[in-house]
Coordinates of C-alpha atoms in Angstrom, one line a residue:
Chain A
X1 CA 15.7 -35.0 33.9
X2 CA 14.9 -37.8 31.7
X3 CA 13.0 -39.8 34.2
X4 CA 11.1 -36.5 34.5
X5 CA 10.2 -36.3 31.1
X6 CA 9.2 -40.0 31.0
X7 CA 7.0 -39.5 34.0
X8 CA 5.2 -36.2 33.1
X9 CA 6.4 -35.6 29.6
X10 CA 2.4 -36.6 28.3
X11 CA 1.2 -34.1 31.2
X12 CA 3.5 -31.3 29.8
X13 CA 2.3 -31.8 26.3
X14 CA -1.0 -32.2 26.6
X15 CA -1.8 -31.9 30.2
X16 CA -4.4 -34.6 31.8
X17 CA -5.8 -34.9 27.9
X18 CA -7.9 -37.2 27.3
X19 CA -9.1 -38.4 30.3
X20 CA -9.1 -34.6 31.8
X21 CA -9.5 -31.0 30.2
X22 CA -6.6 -30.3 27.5
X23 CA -3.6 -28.6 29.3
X24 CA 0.5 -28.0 28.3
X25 CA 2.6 -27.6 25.6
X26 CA -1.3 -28.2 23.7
X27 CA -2.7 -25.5 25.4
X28 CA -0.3 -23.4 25.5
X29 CA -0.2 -23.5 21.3
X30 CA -4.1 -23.4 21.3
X31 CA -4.5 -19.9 23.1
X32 CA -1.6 -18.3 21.3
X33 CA -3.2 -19.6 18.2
X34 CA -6.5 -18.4 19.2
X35 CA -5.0 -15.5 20.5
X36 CA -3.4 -14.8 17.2
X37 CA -6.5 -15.6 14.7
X38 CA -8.6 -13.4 16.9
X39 CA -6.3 -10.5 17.2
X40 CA -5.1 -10.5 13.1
X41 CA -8.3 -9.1 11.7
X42 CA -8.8 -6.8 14.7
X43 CA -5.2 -5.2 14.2
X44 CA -5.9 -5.0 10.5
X45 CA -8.5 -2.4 11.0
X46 CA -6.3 -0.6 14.0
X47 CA -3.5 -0.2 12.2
X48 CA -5.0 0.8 9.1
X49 CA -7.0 3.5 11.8
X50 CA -3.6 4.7 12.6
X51 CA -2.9 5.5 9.2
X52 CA -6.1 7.0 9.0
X53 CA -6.3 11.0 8.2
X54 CA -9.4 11.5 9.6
X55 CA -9.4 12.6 13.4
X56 CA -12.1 11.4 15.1
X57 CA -10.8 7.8 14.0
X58 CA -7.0 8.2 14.6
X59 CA -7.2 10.0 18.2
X60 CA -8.9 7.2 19.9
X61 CA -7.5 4.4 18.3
X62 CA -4.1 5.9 18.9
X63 CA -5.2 6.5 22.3
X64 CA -5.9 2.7 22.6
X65 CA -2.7 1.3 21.2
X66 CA -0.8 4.1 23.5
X67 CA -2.8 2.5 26.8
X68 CA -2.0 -0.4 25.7
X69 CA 1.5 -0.5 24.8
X70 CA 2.2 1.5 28.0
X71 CA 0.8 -1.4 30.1
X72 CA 2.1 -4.9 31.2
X73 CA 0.3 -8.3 29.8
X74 CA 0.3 -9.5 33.3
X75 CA -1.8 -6.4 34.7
X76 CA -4.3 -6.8 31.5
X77 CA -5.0 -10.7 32.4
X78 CA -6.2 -9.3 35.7
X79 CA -8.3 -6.6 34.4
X80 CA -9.5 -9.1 31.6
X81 CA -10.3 -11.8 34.9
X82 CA -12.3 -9.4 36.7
X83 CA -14.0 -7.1 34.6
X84 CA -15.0 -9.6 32.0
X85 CA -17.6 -11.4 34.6
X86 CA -18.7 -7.8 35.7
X87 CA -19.4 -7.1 31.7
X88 CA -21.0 -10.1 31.2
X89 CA -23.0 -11.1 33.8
X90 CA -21.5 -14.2 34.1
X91 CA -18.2 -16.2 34.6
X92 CA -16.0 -17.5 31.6
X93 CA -13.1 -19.9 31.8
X94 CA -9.7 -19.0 32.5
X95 CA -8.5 -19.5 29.5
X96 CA -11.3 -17.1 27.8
X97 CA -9.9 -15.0 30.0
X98 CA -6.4 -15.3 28.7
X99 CA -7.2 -15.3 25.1
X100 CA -9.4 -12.0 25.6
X101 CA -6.6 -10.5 27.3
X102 CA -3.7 -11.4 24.7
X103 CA -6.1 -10.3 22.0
X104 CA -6.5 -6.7 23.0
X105 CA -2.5 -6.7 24.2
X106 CA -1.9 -8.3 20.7
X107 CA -3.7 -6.1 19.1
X108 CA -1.6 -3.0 20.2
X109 CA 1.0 -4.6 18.9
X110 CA 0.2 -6.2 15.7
X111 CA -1.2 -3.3 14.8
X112 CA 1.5 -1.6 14.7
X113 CA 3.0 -4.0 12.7
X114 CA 0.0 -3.2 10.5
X115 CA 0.6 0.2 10.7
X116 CA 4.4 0.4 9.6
X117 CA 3.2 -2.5 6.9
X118 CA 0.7 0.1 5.4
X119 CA 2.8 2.8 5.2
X120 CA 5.4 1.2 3.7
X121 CA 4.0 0.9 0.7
X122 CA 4.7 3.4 -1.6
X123 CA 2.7 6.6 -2.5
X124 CA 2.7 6.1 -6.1
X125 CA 1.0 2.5 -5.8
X126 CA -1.9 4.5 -4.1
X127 CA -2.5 7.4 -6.3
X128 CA -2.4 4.8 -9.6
X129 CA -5.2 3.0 -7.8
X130 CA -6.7 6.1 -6.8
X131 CA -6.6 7.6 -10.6
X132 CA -8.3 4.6 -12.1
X133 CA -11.1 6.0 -9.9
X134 CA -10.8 2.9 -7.0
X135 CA -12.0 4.0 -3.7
X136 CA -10.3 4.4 -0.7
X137 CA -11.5 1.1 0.9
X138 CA -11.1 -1.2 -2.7
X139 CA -7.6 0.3 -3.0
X140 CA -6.5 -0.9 0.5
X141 CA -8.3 -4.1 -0.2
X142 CA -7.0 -4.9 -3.6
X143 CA -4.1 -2.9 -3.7
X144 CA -2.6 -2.0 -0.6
X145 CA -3.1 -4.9 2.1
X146 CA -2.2 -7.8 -0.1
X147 CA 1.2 -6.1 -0.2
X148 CA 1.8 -5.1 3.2
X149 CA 0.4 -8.5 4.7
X150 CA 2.9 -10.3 2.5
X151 CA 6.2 -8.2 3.8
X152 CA 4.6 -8.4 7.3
X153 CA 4.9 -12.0 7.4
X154 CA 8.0 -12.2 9.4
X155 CA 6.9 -9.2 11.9
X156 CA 3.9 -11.2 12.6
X157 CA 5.7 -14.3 13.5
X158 CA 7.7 -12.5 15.5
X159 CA 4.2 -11.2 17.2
X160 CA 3.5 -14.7 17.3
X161 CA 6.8 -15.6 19.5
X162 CA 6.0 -13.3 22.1
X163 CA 2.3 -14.1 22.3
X164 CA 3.3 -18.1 22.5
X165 CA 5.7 -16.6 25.9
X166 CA 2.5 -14.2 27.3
X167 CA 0.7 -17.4 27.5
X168 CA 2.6 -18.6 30.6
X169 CA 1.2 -15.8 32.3
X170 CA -2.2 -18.2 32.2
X171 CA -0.4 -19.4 35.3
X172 CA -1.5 -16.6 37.2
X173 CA -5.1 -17.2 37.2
X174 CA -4.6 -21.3 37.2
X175 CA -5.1 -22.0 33.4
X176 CA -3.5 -24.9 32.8
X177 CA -1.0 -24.4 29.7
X178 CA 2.5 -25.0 30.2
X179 CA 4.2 -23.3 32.5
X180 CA 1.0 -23.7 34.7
X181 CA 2.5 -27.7 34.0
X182 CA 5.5 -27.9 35.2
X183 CA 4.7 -25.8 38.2
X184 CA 2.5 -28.5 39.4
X185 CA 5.4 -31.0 38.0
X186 CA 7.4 -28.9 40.4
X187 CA 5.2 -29.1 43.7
X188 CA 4.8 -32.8 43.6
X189 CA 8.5 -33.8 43.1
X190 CA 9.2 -30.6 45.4
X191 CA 13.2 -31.4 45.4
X192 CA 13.8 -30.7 41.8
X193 CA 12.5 -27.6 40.9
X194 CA 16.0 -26.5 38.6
X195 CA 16.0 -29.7 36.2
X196 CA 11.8 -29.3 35.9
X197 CA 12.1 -25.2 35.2
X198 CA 14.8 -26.0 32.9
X199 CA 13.0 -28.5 30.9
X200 CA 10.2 -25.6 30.5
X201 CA 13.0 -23.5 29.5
X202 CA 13.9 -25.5 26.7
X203 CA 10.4 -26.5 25.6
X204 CA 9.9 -22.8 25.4
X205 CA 13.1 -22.4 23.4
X206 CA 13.1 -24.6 21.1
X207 CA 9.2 -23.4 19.8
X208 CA 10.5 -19.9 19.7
X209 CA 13.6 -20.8 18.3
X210 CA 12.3 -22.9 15.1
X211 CA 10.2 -20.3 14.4
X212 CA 12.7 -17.5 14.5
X213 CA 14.9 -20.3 12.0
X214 CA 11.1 -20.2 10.1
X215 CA 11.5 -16.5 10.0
X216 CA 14.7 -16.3 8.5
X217 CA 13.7 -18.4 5.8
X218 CA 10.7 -16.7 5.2
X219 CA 12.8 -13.0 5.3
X220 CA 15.4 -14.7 3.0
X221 CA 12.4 -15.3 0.5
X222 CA 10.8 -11.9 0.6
X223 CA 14.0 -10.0 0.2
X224 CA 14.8 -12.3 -3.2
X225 CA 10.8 -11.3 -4.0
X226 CA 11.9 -7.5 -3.4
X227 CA 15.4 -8.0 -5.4
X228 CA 13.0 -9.2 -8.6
X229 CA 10.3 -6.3 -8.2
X230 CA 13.1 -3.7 -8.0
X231 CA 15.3 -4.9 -10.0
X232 CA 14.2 -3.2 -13.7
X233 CA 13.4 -0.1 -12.4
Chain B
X1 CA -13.2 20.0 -22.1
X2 CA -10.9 21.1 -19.4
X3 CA -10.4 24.5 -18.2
X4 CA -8.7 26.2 -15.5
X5 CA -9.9 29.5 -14.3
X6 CA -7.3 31.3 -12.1
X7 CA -5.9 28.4 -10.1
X8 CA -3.9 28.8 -7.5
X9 CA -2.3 26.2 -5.7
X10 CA 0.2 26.6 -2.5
X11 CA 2.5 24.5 -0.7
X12 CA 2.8 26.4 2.8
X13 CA 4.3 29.7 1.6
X14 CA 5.6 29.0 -2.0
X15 CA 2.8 29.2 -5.0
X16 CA 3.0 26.6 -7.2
X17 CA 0.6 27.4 -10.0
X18 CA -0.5 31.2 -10.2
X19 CA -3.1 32.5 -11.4
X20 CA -3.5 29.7 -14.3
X21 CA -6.2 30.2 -17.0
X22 CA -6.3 27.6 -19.7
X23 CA -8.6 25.6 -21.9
X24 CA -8.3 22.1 -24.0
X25 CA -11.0 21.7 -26.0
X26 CA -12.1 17.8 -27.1
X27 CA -9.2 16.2 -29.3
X28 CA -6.4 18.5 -28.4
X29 CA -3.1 17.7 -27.6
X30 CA -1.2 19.8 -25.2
X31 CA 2.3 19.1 -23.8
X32 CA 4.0 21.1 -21.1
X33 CA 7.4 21.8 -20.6
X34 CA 9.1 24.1 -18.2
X35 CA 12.4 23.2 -15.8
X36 CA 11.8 21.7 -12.8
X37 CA 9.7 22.8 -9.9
X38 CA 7.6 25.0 -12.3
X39 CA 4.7 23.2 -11.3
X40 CA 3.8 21.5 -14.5
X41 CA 3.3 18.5 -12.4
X42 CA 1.5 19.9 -10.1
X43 CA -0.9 21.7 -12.6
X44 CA -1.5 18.3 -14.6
X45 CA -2.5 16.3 -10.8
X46 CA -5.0 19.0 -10.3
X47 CA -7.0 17.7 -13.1
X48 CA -8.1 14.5 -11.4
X49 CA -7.8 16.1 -7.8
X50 CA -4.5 14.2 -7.1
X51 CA -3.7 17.8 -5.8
X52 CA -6.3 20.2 -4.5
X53 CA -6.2 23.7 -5.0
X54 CA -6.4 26.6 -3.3
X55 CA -8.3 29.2 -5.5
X56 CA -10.2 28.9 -8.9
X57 CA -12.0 26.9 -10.8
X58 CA -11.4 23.8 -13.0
X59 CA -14.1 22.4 -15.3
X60 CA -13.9 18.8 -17.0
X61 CA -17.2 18.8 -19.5
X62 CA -18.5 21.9 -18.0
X63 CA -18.9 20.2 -14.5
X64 CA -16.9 22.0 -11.4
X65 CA -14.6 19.0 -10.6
X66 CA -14.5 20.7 -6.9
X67 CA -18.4 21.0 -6.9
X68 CA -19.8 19.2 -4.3
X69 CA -21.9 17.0 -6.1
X70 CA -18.8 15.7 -7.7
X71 CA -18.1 11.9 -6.7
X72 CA -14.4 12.2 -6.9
X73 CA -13.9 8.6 -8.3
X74 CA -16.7 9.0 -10.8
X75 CA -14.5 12.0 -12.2
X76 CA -10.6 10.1 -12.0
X77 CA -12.6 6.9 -13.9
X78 CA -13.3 9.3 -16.5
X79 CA -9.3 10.7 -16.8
X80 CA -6.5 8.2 -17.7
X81 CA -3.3 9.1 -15.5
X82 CA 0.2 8.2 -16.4
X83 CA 2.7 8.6 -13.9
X84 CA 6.7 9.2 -14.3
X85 CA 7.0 6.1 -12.2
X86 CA 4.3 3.7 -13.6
X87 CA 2.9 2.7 -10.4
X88 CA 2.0 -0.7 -11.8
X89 CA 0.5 -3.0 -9.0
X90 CA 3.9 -5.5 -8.6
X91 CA 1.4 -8.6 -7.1
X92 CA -0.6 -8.9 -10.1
X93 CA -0.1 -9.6 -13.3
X94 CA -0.1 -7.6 -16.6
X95 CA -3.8 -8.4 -17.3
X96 CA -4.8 -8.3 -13.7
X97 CA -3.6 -4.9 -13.4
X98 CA -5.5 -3.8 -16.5
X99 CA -8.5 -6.2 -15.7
X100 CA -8.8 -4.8 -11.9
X101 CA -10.2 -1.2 -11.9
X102 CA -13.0 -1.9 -15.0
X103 CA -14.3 -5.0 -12.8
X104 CA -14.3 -3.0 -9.4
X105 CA -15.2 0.2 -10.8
X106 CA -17.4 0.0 -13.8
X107 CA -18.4 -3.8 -12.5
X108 CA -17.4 -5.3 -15.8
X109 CA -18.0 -8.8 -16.2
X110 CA -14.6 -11.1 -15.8
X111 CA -14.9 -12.3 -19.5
X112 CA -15.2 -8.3 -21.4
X113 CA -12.2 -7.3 -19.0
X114 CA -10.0 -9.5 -20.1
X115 CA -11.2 -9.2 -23.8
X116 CA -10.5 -5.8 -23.3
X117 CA -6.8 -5.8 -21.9
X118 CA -5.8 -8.4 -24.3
X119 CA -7.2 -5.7 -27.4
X120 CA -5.2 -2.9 -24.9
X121 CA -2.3 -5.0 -24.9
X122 CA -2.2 -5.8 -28.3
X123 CA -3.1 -1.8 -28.8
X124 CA 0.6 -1.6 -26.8
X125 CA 2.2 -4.3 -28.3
X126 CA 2.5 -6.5 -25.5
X127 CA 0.0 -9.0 -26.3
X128 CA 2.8 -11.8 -25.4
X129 CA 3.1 -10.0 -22.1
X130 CA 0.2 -11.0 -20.3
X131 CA 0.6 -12.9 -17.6
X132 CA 3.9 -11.6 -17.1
X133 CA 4.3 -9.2 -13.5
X134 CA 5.5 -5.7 -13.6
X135 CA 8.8 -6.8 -12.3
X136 CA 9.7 -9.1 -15.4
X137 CA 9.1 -6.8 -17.6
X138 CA 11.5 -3.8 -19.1
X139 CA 10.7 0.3 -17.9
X140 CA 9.7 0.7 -21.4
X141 CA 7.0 -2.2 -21.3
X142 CA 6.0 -1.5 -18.1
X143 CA 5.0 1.8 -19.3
X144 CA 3.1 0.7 -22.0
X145 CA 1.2 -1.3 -19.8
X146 CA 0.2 1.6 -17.6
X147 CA -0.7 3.3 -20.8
X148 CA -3.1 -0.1 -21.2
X149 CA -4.3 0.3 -17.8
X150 CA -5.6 3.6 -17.9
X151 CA -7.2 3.1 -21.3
X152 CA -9.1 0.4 -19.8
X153 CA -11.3 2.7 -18.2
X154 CA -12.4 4.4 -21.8
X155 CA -11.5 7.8 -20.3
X156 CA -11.9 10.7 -22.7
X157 CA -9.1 12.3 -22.0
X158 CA -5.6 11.4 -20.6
X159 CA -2.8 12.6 -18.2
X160 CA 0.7 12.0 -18.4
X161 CA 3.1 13.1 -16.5
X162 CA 6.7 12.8 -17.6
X163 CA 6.1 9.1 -18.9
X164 CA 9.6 9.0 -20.7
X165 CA 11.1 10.7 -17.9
X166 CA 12.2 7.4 -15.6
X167 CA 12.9 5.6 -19.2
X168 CA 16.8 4.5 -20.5
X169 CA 16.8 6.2 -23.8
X170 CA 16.3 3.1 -25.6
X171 CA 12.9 2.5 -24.2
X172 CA 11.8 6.1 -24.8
X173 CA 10.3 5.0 -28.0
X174 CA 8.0 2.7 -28.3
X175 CA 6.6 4.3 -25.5
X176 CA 6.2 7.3 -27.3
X177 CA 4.9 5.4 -30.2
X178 CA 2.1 4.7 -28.6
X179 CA 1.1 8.3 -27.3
X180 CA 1.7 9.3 -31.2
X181 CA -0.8 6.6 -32.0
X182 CA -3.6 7.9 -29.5
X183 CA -3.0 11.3 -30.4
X184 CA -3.5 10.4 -33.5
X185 CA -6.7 8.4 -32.8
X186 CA -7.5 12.2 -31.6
X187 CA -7.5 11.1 -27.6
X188 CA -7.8 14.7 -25.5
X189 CA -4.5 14.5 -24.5
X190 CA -2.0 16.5 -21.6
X191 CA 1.4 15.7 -21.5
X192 CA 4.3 16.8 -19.1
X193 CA 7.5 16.3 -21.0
X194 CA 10.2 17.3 -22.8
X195 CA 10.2 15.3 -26.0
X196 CA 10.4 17.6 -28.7
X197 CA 10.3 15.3 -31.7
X198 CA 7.2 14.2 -29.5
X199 CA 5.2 17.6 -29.3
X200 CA 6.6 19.1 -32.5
X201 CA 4.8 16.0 -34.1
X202 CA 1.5 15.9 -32.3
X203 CA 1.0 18.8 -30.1
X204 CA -1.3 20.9 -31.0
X205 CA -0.3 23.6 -28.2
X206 CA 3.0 23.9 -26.1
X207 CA 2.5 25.3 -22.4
X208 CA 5.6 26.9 -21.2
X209 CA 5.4 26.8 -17.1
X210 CA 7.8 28.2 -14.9
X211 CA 7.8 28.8 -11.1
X212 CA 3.6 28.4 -11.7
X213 CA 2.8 30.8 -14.1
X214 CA 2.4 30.0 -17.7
X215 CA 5.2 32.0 -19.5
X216 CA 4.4 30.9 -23.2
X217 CA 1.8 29.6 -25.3
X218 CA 2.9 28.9 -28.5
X219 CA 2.6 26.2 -31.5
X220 CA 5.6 23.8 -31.1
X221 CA 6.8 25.1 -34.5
X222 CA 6.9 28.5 -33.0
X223 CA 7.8 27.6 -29.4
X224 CA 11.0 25.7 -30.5
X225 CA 12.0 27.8 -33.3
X226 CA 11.2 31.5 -31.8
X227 CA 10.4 31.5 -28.2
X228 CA 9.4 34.7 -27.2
X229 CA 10.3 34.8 -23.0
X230 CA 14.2 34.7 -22.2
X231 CA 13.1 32.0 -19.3
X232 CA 11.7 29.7 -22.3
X233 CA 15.0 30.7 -24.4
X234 CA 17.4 29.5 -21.6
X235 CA 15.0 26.3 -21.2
X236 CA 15.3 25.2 -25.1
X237 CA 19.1 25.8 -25.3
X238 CA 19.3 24.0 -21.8
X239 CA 17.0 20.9 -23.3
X240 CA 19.0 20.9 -27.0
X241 CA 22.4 21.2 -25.2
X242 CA 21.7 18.0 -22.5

């Protein structure tokens, strides 16, 4: 396993880089990045849809999230890869492709993460913004938001975890990230394919699993934050 | 300056306020007291359209606040609420929460906001307190900076609705200090609560609510000493005897 990590370790991390297009572990981070910048604001505004009372905004947005939810990343990537070109008039590269299709599954997701954020804030905070004569839009902007976000930290990250492992679907349409990698790792040594899959294995662990450790540390702050704000009343 | 003309306010099949008629005039200080669930609350959130109503009319300054012409936040600017619970925004700080709704309502300048809320806070007492967050501070001070908060807006009239009610004894009064004071300053002032020392010294009226309708209406001299309903009887033995 070693001698596979010193032969293709540099194509793993950052695939044929720089002599060729950026590919691995590099990648792999870059659209689930992009995937998760792009997706953030979007979910903002469908979550805080889904809290909405008015109909004609919570139906379809709900309606969207429901699709969404209800359908695999995998199948998305392939209606992202062909209808995207049809939209468009013109190809976009694979990983485009990818990105746009984590963003809308993200944004299912993360909204609803948004959502349970929103509403978790209590009533009271609302109606005291509301009383001082704030609208509706400077009181989720000023008031409400900057506290959900904050609690939402961990829940995103979380988000973040699974949208670093929906990037290895890339492999299905031949973007290059990481698990796109090690299969071609795979067909040219062709007699090791357990020790190369198991090396993706734990290059995939070991992001997620610092993270999650990130989490915890992050969760372990928030709760002392909590513990201060309730504490005199 | 306020007046209700037969409100009447349901929650699914129960009434909550029936057939309420009342009027404060500029300078007056009404408190109102009734057991719980009478819908004193409720009658004091209908006000600044906190809760809407079903039938009737209320007037703030001779304006329908139901009319359509009414822009809702316009009106709430103009009426400082106190809530049971302070509702004090726990990410900012104590002159951040009284600086915010000035500079994104009235678009006060940075600078005369927080000229203001420091006068508010020293108004309060809490003048040491400012960049102190809701969370480090007592019930007690945090209700005096709500208090702050809603004065910031230079409403002519405020709400309160069981301000002491949340509070450990201890704390009760310097909060009601500062009510005294702005009664005394002769703010238009409603009050939900069951202070007596409180409304036997400033009130000019006690309401006497129970299960929506107004029972009693009576001068807290009178209302203490002679109530005249059996319901409002029960309720002052109940209040002297707790």
């Amino acid at each position: 396993m070693l001698q596979i990590l010193q032969d293709y370790g540099i194509l793993l991390l950052v695939g044929q880089f720089p002599d060729g297009p950026i590919g691995g572990l590099a990648l792999t981070l870059f659209i689930a990045i992009s995937g998760l910048l792009c997706s953030f604001p979007i979910a903002i505004l469908v979550g805080v849809a889904r809290t909405s009372q008015i109909k004609v905004i919570y139906y379809p947005v709900s309606a969207l999230v429901h699709a969404i939810r209800g359908l695999p990343a995998l199948l998305i990537i392939f209606w992202a890869y062909f209808i995207i070109p049809l939209v468009l008039g013109r190809t976009i590269s694979g990983i485009a492709t990818v990105i746009c299709a984590l963003v809308v599954y993200e944004i299912a997701f993360m909204g609803e993460v948004v959502r349970a954020g929103v509403e978790s804030i209590p009533k009271g905070q609302v109606e005291a913004a509301r009383s001082l004569g704030m609208s509706y839009f400077k009181t989720l902007h000023r008031i409400i938001l900057p506290q959900a976000l904050y609690q939402m930290i961990p829940s995103i990250l979380n988000q973040f975890i699974n949208l670093i492992k929906n990037t290895s679907l890339g492999y299905i349409i031949s973007v290059n990230e990481l698990t796109y990698s090690a299969y071609q790792v795979n067909s040219q040594l062709l007699i090791r394919p357990f020790e190369v899959y198991f090396l993706l294995a734990l290059i995939y662990f070991l992001l997620c699993w610092s993270l999650g450790l990130l989490i915890f540390q992050i969760e372990k702050r928030i709760k002392i934050h909590r513990q201060i704000s309730t504490r005199s009343i | 300056m306020i007046s209700f003309e037969n409100v009447d306010k349901w929650y699914g099949n129960y009434q909550a306020l029936n057939q309420i008629n009342e009027t404060v005039g500029k300078g007056e200080v009404v408190v109102i007291c009734g057991p719980s669930g009478s819908g004193k609350s409720t009658l004091i959130r209908t006000i600044n359209r906190l809760e809407p109503i079903n039938a009737g009319r209320i007037t703030v300054n001779g304006i329908d606040i139901h009319d359509k012409s009414v822009n809702v936040n316009r009106l709430r600017s103009e009426i400082g609420f106190v809530f049971q619970q302070f509702n004090l925004f726990p990410h900012l700080s104590v002159l951040r929460n009284i600086m915010l709704a000035p500079m994104d309502v009235h678009h006060v300048s940075k600078i005369e906001a927080k000229e203001h809320a420091i006068l508010l806070l020293e108004k309060v007492g809490l003048a040491n307190k400012a960049e102190a967050f809701p969370a480090q501070l007592s019930g007690g001070q945090q209700q005096r900076v709500a208090i702050a908060r809603a004065l910031a807006m230079n409403p002519p009239v405020m709400l309160f609705d069981e301000p002491t009610s949340s509070l450990d004894p201890e704390m009760v009064t310097e909060v009601l200090q500062v009510m005294k004071q702005l009664a005394h300053e002769g703010m238009t002032m409603i009050c939900v609560t069951h202070e007596m020392g409180f409304a036997r010294e400033v009130a000019d009226r006690i309401l006497f609510l129970d299960e929506g309708v107004v029972l009693e209406r009576a001068t807290p001299e009178n209302f203490f000493t002679q109530p005249q309903h059996k319901r409002a009887k029960k309720f002052i033995a109940d209040i002297r005897h707790a």
